[in-house]
């Protein structure tokens, strides 16, 4: 694609007005919204309101003026993005903590089934938490296998299969309905991690008949650093699974202050402690931006943005590890290069922020809400400059920072 063609695409882009709703620094090309979404313009005022009016003036009365309902209310706003009903999702804790709650619950659901199956190379916390969840249930174990062996690893011992729908490195996407069917045929439950899917690709948990899901909100939902995560439990399973972290917010009557634990019905039981209201309000501002957004438009633009960079990569002879078929991937593009870290740093020095994933992946997020075709075209140009003039070989770009 030429610069003129990219500009013509922008002129006809129905999502172009969304960019104004983000406070992105001038001159920066931000290709890391798949790791930390940018600041929505409405977030600051929303937080100020919580601080000044609700906390500052209304004080504890605010719990009955919208605070206590935040986990369910914000969950209901996320629901249409993942094909869930409003009462099948709740916002709570981190993705890691929610994985733990659901995995232990799934293991305890049918004691005859003792295995968690997952994919080697899954996002690290998913495997770490699965290991910890298995350790918490006598006789249980984690069986992590290469993607090509997954189907063979699912058997009569399998309690739950935890899969990340869109792979954080390669952007490969599992075919959700088909895998859900395969897992159900073996009598197991499926838990989808939607961290790189929600707000990135259309998701239909109900259509797929999925059992369980978790997801992250500080990536494509722009909820802010460390924003609370969500979890999903299909309605007919809700009263059959128990939250192992039996905290008071998941109690049927938290304010009865009784000694014994009695789980709330519905999604409320997946709450643990008091919801973080400042973080919840920031998340809600991010989620509200999605209210008017057509998911199919996002998917179509994501595919075009991908093609612009894939084409640039082809010209440069870069190895693209992301699927070329848009229905088989998420909304980022990854290139493999032995100097990926230094290239990433050299790009940042030139105003193009992407990220690096160990050991050799340069990952560039393609977020249609606030990236123009011209931005992405320019990023391809700058990538070409960095590779051609070899500026990435500057030793300053080899130094590893704590967060990559
Ligand atoms: C980002 C991400 C997480 C994040 O987990 P936290 O508990 O928020 O740190 C988990 N799983 C996947 C697949 C992710 O991409």
PDB file of C-alpha atoms and ligand atoms in Angstrom, residues 94-97 99 122-123 125-126 164 168 193 195-196 216 218-219, ligand 1:
ATOM      1  CA  UNK A  94      -6.983  -9.986  38.137  1.00  0.00           C
ATOM      2  CA  UNK A  95      -7.043 -12.429  35.242  1.00  0.00           C
ATOM      3  CA  UNK A  96      -4.591 -14.569  37.212  1.00  0.00           C
ATOM      4  CA  UNK A  97      -6.818 -14.712  40.300  1.00  0.00           C
ATOM      5  CA  UNK A  99      -8.087 -18.289  36.429  1.00  0.00           C
ATOM      6  CA  UNK A 122       0.553 -20.482  26.744  1.00  0.00           C
ATOM      7  CA  UNK A 123       0.781 -17.104  28.481  1.00  0.00           C
ATOM      8  CA  UNK A 125       0.490 -16.845  34.236  1.00  0.00           C
ATOM      9  CA  UNK A 126      -2.076 -19.262  32.798  1.00  0.00           C
ATOM     10  CA  UNK A 164      -5.826 -18.695  25.403  1.00  0.00           C
ATOM     11  CA  UNK A 168      -0.011 -13.484  22.977  1.00  0.00           C
ATOM     12  CA  UNK A 193      -8.684 -16.842  28.271  1.00  0.00           C
ATOM     13  CA  UNK A 195      -7.149 -11.436  27.261  1.00  0.00           C
ATOM     14  CA  UNK A 196      -5.961 -10.880  23.698  1.00  0.00           C
ATOM     15  CA  UNK A 216      -8.042  -8.805  30.779  1.00  0.00           C
ATOM     16  CA  UNK A 218      -6.175  -3.058  30.440  1.00  0.00           C
ATOM     17  CA  UNK A 219      -5.316  -4.180  26.898  1.00  0.00           C
TER      18      UNK A 219
HETATM   19  C1  LIG B   1      -2.368 -10.108  29.785  1.00  0.00           C
HETATM   20  C2  LIG B   1      -2.720 -11.514  30.061  1.00  0.00           C
HETATM   21  C3  LIG B   1      -2.939 -11.946  31.376  1.00  0.00           C
HETATM   22  C4  LIG B   1      -2.774 -10.963  32.495  1.00  0.00           C
HETATM   23  O1  LIG B   1      -2.944 -11.486  33.762  1.00  0.00           O
HETATM   24  P1  LIG B   1      -2.879 -10.516  35.000  1.00  0.00           P
HETATM   25  O2  LIG B   1      -3.365 -11.319  36.109  1.00  0.00           O
HETATM   26  O3  LIG B   1      -3.698  -9.296  34.695  1.00  0.00           O
HETATM   27  O4  LIG B   1      -1.450 -10.076  35.179  1.00  0.00           O
HETATM   28  C5  LIG B   1      -3.304 -13.265  31.573  1.00  0.00           C
HETATM   29  N1  LIG B   1      -3.436 -14.133  30.537  1.00  0.00           N
HETATM   30  C6  LIG B   1      -3.205 -13.734  29.267  1.00  0.00           C
HETATM   31  C7  LIG B   1      -3.368 -14.700  28.158  1.00  0.00           C
HETATM   32  C8  LIG B   1      -2.834 -12.437  29.000  1.00  0.00           C
HETATM   33  O5  LIG B   1      -2.604 -12.032  27.753  1.00  0.00           O
END
